[in-house]
C-alpha cells in the first residue's frame, strides 16, 4: 500500500513519467539486508505474484466496495486501502516485470506493460546464449499473453545487458551488433551499465556513451 501511494505521488510530480520495476529478487545482500531469512525461489515468486496483483488493484484505485480495497494473503494485508486521486497515467502507472522462469513470465504476461530479462547465459559460450535464451523466453511470454487474452505487442521487451560475456559497450560496433540482434527478437529497450574507470567490472571507455547517444538517441 505504501509503495502504491509513493508511486502515485511520483507519477503526479513527474507528469506521468514513472514506470515501476518489479521482480522476485534473489539471494545475497539484498535478500538479507532487513535481517530476514532468505526465501526459497518458489516463495519469492509466490510473493511477487501476490505483490503484483495487489499493486495492480491499488494503482487502478478501483475499490472492492465502500470500504476500499481489502486483501489478506500469505505475504501482504490491506484494509480499506485507497489510492486517491489516482494515477496520472491511466489505467495506472505502467509495471515492468522482471521474469526469467515459467511462473514469473506468466506474471509478466498477465500484469506487465513491459517485461525485463537479463538474458542470463546458461552455458560457458555466453555471448551467443543470451539472444537464444531471450528468444525462448519471449516466445513463452507470447504464449502466456494469448492465454490471458492479451496481444504480445501489448508488452514491451527490455533486455538488461551484463550477465554474460557479451561486452556490448566495448565498442560502437559491438553495440550496433547487439541492437541488430535484439531488435530482430522484438526487444524494444536495451539497458546497459554506465562505464566507470574505477569499476572492477564495467570499465569500458566512458566515451562509448556519447557515441551511442549520437548514433541511436532521437534528438527530439
mmCIF file of C-alpha atoms in Angstrom:
data_model
loop_
_atom_site.group_PDB
_atom_site.id
_atom_site.type_symbol
_atom_site.label_atom_id
_atom_site.label_comp_id
_atom_site.label_asym_id
_atom_site.label_seq_id
_atom_site.Cartn_x
_atom_site.Cartn_y
_atom_site.Cartn_z
ATOM 1 C CA UNK A 1 0.000 0.000 0.000
ATOM 2 C CA UNK A 2 2.829 2.373 0.854
ATOM 3 C CA UNK A 3 4.562 1.587 -2.440
ATOM 4 C CA UNK A 4 1.349 2.262 -4.375
ATOM 5 C CA UNK A 5 0.860 5.630 -2.675
ATOM 6 C CA UNK A 6 4.507 6.599 -3.212
ATOM 7 C CA UNK A 7 4.249 5.615 -6.871
ATOM 8 C CA UNK A 8 1.055 7.622 -7.365
ATOM 9 C CA UNK A 9 2.728 10.683 -5.852
ATOM 10 C CA UNK A 10 5.833 10.376 -8.067
ATOM 11 C CA UNK A 11 3.584 9.844 -11.083
ATOM 12 C CA UNK A 12 1.955 13.212 -10.355
ATOM 13 C CA UNK A 13 5.237 15.003 -9.604
ATOM 14 C CA UNK A 14 6.828 13.692 -12.800
ATOM 15 C CA UNK A 15 3.862 14.465 -15.017
ATOM 16 C CA UNK A 16 3.232 10.806 -15.765
ATOM 17 C CA UNK A 17 6.806 9.652 -16.478
ATOM 18 C CA UNK A 18 7.087 6.847 -13.922
ATOM 19 C CA UNK A 19 7.392 3.133 -14.609
ATOM 20 C CA UNK A 20 7.578 0.676 -11.700
ATOM 21 C CA UNK A 21 10.042 -2.188 -11.981
ATOM 22 C CA UNK A 22 9.126 -5.370 -10.104
ATOM 23 C CA UNK A 23 10.940 -8.652 -9.627
ATOM 24 C CA UNK A 24 11.145 -11.668 -7.362
ATOM 25 C CA UNK A 25 14.664 -10.721 -6.156
ATOM 26 C CA UNK A 26 17.400 -13.216 -5.421
ATOM 27 C CA UNK A 27 19.999 -14.203 -2.846
ATOM 28 C CA UNK A 28 22.862 -12.266 -1.315
ATOM 29 C CA UNK A 29 22.912 -8.908 0.432
ATOM 30 C CA UNK A 30 19.564 -7.718 -0.915
ATOM 31 C CA UNK A 31 17.813 -10.779 0.486
ATOM 32 C CA UNK A 32 19.205 -10.327 3.994
ATOM 33 C CA UNK A 33 19.504 -6.561 4.421
ATOM 34 C CA UNK A 34 16.440 -6.326 6.692
ATOM 35 C CA UNK A 35 17.540 -9.241 8.848
ATOM 36 C CA UNK A 36 15.140 -11.811 7.465
ATOM 37 C CA UNK A 37 15.992 -15.336 6.337
ATOM 38 C CA UNK A 38 16.377 -15.706 2.538
ATOM 39 C CA UNK A 39 13.344 -17.123 0.768
ATOM 40 C CA UNK A 40 13.344 -20.168 -1.469
ATOM 41 C CA UNK A 41 12.885 -19.455 -5.213
ATOM 42 C CA UNK A 42 9.278 -20.660 -5.179
ATOM 43 C CA UNK A 43 8.466 -18.445 -2.202
ATOM 44 C CA UNK A 44 9.961 -15.421 -3.941
ATOM 45 C CA UNK A 45 7.769 -15.988 -6.994
ATOM 46 C CA UNK A 46 4.702 -16.505 -4.762
ATOM 47 C CA UNK A 47 5.446 -13.177 -3.101
ATOM 48 C CA UNK A 48 5.943 -11.453 -6.465
ATOM 49 C CA UNK A 49 2.613 -12.768 -7.749
ATOM 50 C CA UNK A 50 0.726 -11.531 -4.718
ATOM 51 C CA UNK A 51 2.515 -8.169 -4.654
ATOM 52 C CA UNK A 52 1.910 -7.538 -8.355
ATOM 53 C CA UNK A 53 -1.777 -8.421 -8.152
ATOM 54 C CA UNK A 54 -2.364 -6.157 -5.157
ATOM 55 C CA UNK A 55 -0.297 -3.310 -6.604
ATOM 56 C CA UNK A 56 -2.256 -3.528 -9.856
ATOM 57 C CA UNK A 57 -5.537 -3.170 -7.952
ATOM 58 C CA UNK A 58 -4.287 -0.349 -5.745
ATOM 59 C CA UNK A 59 -2.887 1.731 -8.595
ATOM 60 C CA UNK A 60 -6.114 1.410 -10.544
ATOM 61 C CA UNK A 61 -7.917 2.586 -7.380
ATOM 62 C CA UNK A 62 -10.978 0.504 -8.060
ATOM 63 C CA UNK A 63 -12.255 -0.214 -4.537
ATOM 64 C CA UNK A 64 -13.867 -3.564 -3.841
ATOM 65 C CA UNK A 65 -16.673 -1.655 -2.145
ATOM 66 C CA UNK A 66 -17.437 1.331 0.030
ATOM 67 C CA UNK A 67 -14.686 0.273 2.411
ATOM 68 C CA UNK A 68 -11.883 0.457 -0.154
ATOM 69 C CA UNK A 69 -9.539 -2.290 -1.266
ATOM 70 C CA UNK A 70 -9.082 -5.203 1.082
ATOM 71 C CA UNK A 71 -6.569 -8.023 0.862
ATOM 72 C CA UNK A 72 -5.401 -10.749 3.223
ATOM 73 C CA UNK A 73 -2.824 -13.019 1.657
ATOM 74 C CA UNK A 74 0.218 -15.046 2.577
ATOM 75 C CA UNK A 75 2.546 -12.049 2.244
ATOM 76 C CA UNK A 76 0.502 -8.832 2.345
ATOM 77 C CA UNK A 77 -2.539 -7.380 4.057
ATOM 78 C CA UNK A 78 -4.562 -4.301 3.153
ATOM 79 C CA UNK A 79 -7.626 -2.992 4.956
ATOM 80 C CA UNK A 80 -9.778 -0.283 3.365
ATOM 81 C CA UNK A 81 -6.880 0.918 1.192
ATOM 82 C CA UNK A 82 -7.456 3.797 -1.217
ATOM 83 C CA UNK A 83 -5.114 5.456 -3.681
ATOM 84 C CA UNK A 84 -6.707 8.799 -4.410
ATOM 85 C CA UNK A 85 -6.809 10.838 -6.591
ATOM 86 C CA UNK A 86 -5.393 8.012 -8.722
ATOM 87 C CA UNK A 87 -2.507 7.952 -11.169
ATOM 88 C CA UNK A 88 -1.865 10.489 -13.921
ATOM 89 C CA UNK A 89 -1.247 7.584 -16.301
ATOM 90 C CA UNK A 90 -4.341 5.516 -16.991
ATOM 91 C CA UNK A 91 -5.447 2.998 -16.087
ATOM 92 C CA UNK A 92 -2.398 3.088 -13.780
ATOM 93 C CA UNK A 93 1.362 3.599 -13.640
ATOM 94 C CA UNK A 94 2.974 1.036 -16.003
ATOM 95 C CA UNK A 95 4.510 -2.079 -14.459
ATOM 96 C CA UNK A 96 7.735 -3.585 -15.834
ATOM 97 C CA UNK A 97 8.073 -7.140 -14.501
ATOM 98 C CA UNK A 98 11.458 -8.864 -14.423
ATOM 99 C CA UNK A 99 10.999 -12.538 -15.241
ATOM 100 C CA UNK A 100 13.027 -15.495 -16.450
ATOM 101 C CA UNK A 101 11.225 -18.629 -15.275
ATOM 102 C CA UNK A 102 7.883 -20.001 -16.366
ATOM 103 C CA UNK A 103 5.852 -18.778 -13.393
ATOM 104 C CA UNK A 104 7.329 -15.290 -13.305
ATOM 105 C CA UNK A 105 6.900 -14.907 -17.088
ATOM 106 C CA UNK A 106 3.226 -15.715 -16.562
ATOM 107 C CA UNK A 107 3.038 -12.830 -14.076
ATOM 108 C CA UNK A 108 4.637 -10.516 -16.645
ATOM 109 C CA UNK A 109 2.166 -11.671 -19.304
ATOM 110 C CA UNK A 110 -0.806 -11.094 -17.038
ATOM 111 C CA UNK A 111 0.093 -7.756 -15.480
ATOM 112 C CA UNK A 112 3.138 -6.295 -17.206
ATOM 113 C CA UNK A 113 3.223 -3.319 -19.510
ATOM 114 C CA UNK A 114 6.842 -4.336 -20.032
ATOM 115 C CA UNK A 115 8.918 -7.451 -19.437
ATOM 116 C CA UNK A 116 12.539 -7.312 -18.237
ATOM 117 C CA UNK A 117 15.110 -10.064 -18.738
ATOM 118 C CA UNK A 118 18.817 -10.299 -18.017
ATOM 119 C CA UNK A 119 19.251 -12.813 -20.806
ATOM 120 C CA UNK A 120 21.408 -14.853 -18.461
ATOM 121 C CA UNK A 121 23.845 -17.170 -20.188
ATOM 122 C CA UNK A 122 23.183 -20.802 -19.291
ATOM 123 C CA UNK A 123 26.468 -22.265 -20.532
ATOM 124 C CA UNK A 124 30.092 -21.138 -20.968
ATOM 125 C CA UNK A 125 29.505 -19.922 -24.521
ATOM 126 C CA UNK A 126 27.844 -16.867 -23.015
ATOM 127 C CA UNK A 127 27.897 -14.350 -25.807
ATOM 128 C CA UNK A 128 25.531 -16.201 -28.125
ATOM 129 C CA UNK A 129 23.486 -17.890 -25.404
ATOM 130 C CA UNK A 130 21.777 -14.703 -24.231
ATOM 131 C CA UNK A 131 19.963 -13.932 -27.506
ATOM 132 C CA UNK A 132 18.897 -17.579 -27.770
ATOM 133 C CA UNK A 133 17.515 -17.503 -24.239
ATOM 134 C CA UNK A 134 15.758 -14.184 -24.838
ATOM 135 C CA UNK A 135 14.105 -15.695 -27.915
ATOM 136 C CA UNK A 136 12.924 -18.706 -25.905
ATOM 137 C CA UNK A 137 11.632 -16.547 -23.062
ATOM 138 C CA UNK A 138 9.947 -14.132 -25.463
ATOM 139 C CA UNK A 139 8.118 -16.963 -27.205
ATOM 140 C CA UNK A 140 6.940 -18.201 -23.809
ATOM 141 C CA UNK A 141 5.748 -14.698 -22.989
ATOM 142 C CA UNK A 142 3.805 -14.563 -26.272
ATOM 143 C CA UNK A 143 2.053 -17.822 -25.411
ATOM 144 C CA UNK A 144 1.151 -16.646 -21.923
ATOM 145 C CA UNK A 145 -0.151 -13.331 -23.260
ATOM 146 C CA UNK A 146 -2.506 -15.237 -25.543
ATOM 147 C CA UNK A 147 -3.735 -17.304 -22.603
ATOM 148 C CA UNK A 148 -4.573 -14.103 -20.730
ATOM 149 C CA UNK A 149 -6.314 -12.537 -23.726
ATOM 150 C CA UNK A 150 -3.542 -10.046 -24.423
ATOM 151 C CA UNK A 151 -1.644 -9.330 -27.609
ATOM 152 C CA UNK A 152 2.122 -9.926 -27.467
ATOM 153 C CA UNK A 153 2.636 -6.365 -28.710
ATOM 154 C CA UNK A 154 0.947 -5.042 -25.568
ATOM 155 C CA UNK A 155 4.089 -5.891 -23.577
ATOM 156 C CA UNK A 156 7.370 -4.075 -24.254
ATOM 157 C CA UNK A 157 10.559 -6.168 -24.123
ATOM 158 C CA UNK A 158 13.539 -4.876 -22.104
ATOM 159 C CA UNK A 159 16.946 -6.582 -22.040
ATOM 160 C CA UNK A 160 19.381 -5.598 -19.289
ATOM 161 C CA UNK A 161 22.803 -6.458 -20.636
ATOM 162 C CA UNK A 162 25.633 -7.570 -18.421
ATOM 163 C CA UNK A 163 25.156 -11.071 -17.006
ATOM 164 C CA UNK A 164 27.062 -12.814 -19.764
ATOM 165 C CA UNK A 165 30.311 -12.429 -21.683
ATOM 166 C CA UNK A 166 28.956 -10.128 -24.378
ATOM 167 C CA UNK A 167 30.523 -6.731 -23.723
ATOM 168 C CA UNK A 168 28.277 -4.657 -25.948
ATOM 169 C CA UNK A 169 29.746 -1.379 -24.652
ATOM 170 C CA UNK A 170 33.299 -2.342 -25.593
ATOM 171 C CA UNK A 171 32.892 -0.532 -28.919
ATOM 172 C CA UNK A 172 30.247 1.149 -31.045
ATOM 173 C CA UNK A 173 30.491 -1.803 -33.426
ATOM 174 C CA UNK A 174 29.626 -4.238 -30.629
ATOM 175 C CA UNK A 175 26.694 -2.081 -29.601
ATOM 176 C CA UNK A 176 25.412 -1.883 -33.185
ATOM 177 C CA UNK A 177 25.534 -5.661 -33.398
ATOM 178 C CA UNK A 178 23.582 -6.037 -30.156
ATOM 179 C CA UNK A 179 20.927 -3.582 -31.329
ATOM 180 C CA UNK A 180 20.513 -5.584 -34.518
ATOM 181 C CA UNK A 181 20.400 -8.989 -32.817
ATOM 182 C CA UNK A 182 17.960 -7.969 -30.101
ATOM 183 C CA UNK A 183 15.899 -5.815 -32.450
ATOM 184 C CA UNK A 184 15.190 -8.890 -34.570
ATOM 185 C CA UNK A 185 13.887 -10.598 -31.424
ATOM 186 C CA UNK A 186 11.361 -7.805 -30.815
ATOM 187 C CA UNK A 187 13.283 -6.162 -27.971
ATOM 188 C CA UNK A 188 12.110 -2.582 -27.526
ATOM 189 C CA UNK A 189 14.700 -1.351 -24.987
ATOM 190 C CA UNK A 190 18.324 -2.278 -24.363
ATOM 191 C CA UNK A 191 19.665 -1.274 -20.945
ATOM 192 C CA UNK A 192 23.397 -1.044 -20.254
ATOM 193 C CA UNK A 193 25.611 -0.309 -17.268
ATOM 194 C CA UNK A 194 27.271 3.099 -17.396
ATOM 195 C CA UNK A 195 31.046 2.534 -17.620
ATOM 196 C CA UNK A 196 33.230 3.844 -14.786
ATOM 197 C CA UNK A 197 37.016 3.841 -14.868
ATOM 198 C CA UNK A 198 37.304 2.687 -11.237
ATOM 199 C CA UNK A 199 34.752 -0.116 -11.535
ATOM 200 C CA UNK A 200 36.082 -3.669 -11.383
ATOM 201 C CA UNK A 201 33.622 -4.897 -13.995
ATOM 202 C CA UNK A 202 32.080 -2.052 -16.016
ATOM 203 C CA UNK A 203 35.205 -0.166 -17.038
ATOM 204 C CA UNK A 204 34.771 0.170 -20.803
ATOM 205 C CA UNK A 205 35.742 3.601 -22.196
ATOM 206 C CA UNK A 206 33.233 6.182 -20.961
ATOM 207 C CA UNK A 207 33.277 7.808 -24.414
ATOM 208 C CA UNK A 208 31.091 4.933 -25.643
ATOM 209 C CA UNK A 209 28.080 6.615 -24.042
ATOM 210 C CA UNK A 210 28.455 9.694 -26.232
ATOM 211 C CA UNK A 211 28.964 7.516 -29.304
ATOM 212 C CA UNK A 212 25.789 5.560 -28.551
ATOM 213 C CA UNK A 213 23.840 8.754 -27.909
ATOM 214 C CA UNK A 214 24.948 10.360 -31.134
ATOM 215 C CA UNK A 215 24.028 7.342 -33.249
ATOM 216 C CA UNK A 216 20.922 5.968 -31.573
ATOM 217 C CA UNK A 217 19.116 8.554 -29.459
ATOM 218 C CA UNK A 218 16.331 10.583 -31.036
ATOM 219 C CA UNK A 219 17.303 14.261 -30.641
ATOM 220 C CA UNK A 220 13.645 15.116 -30.080
#
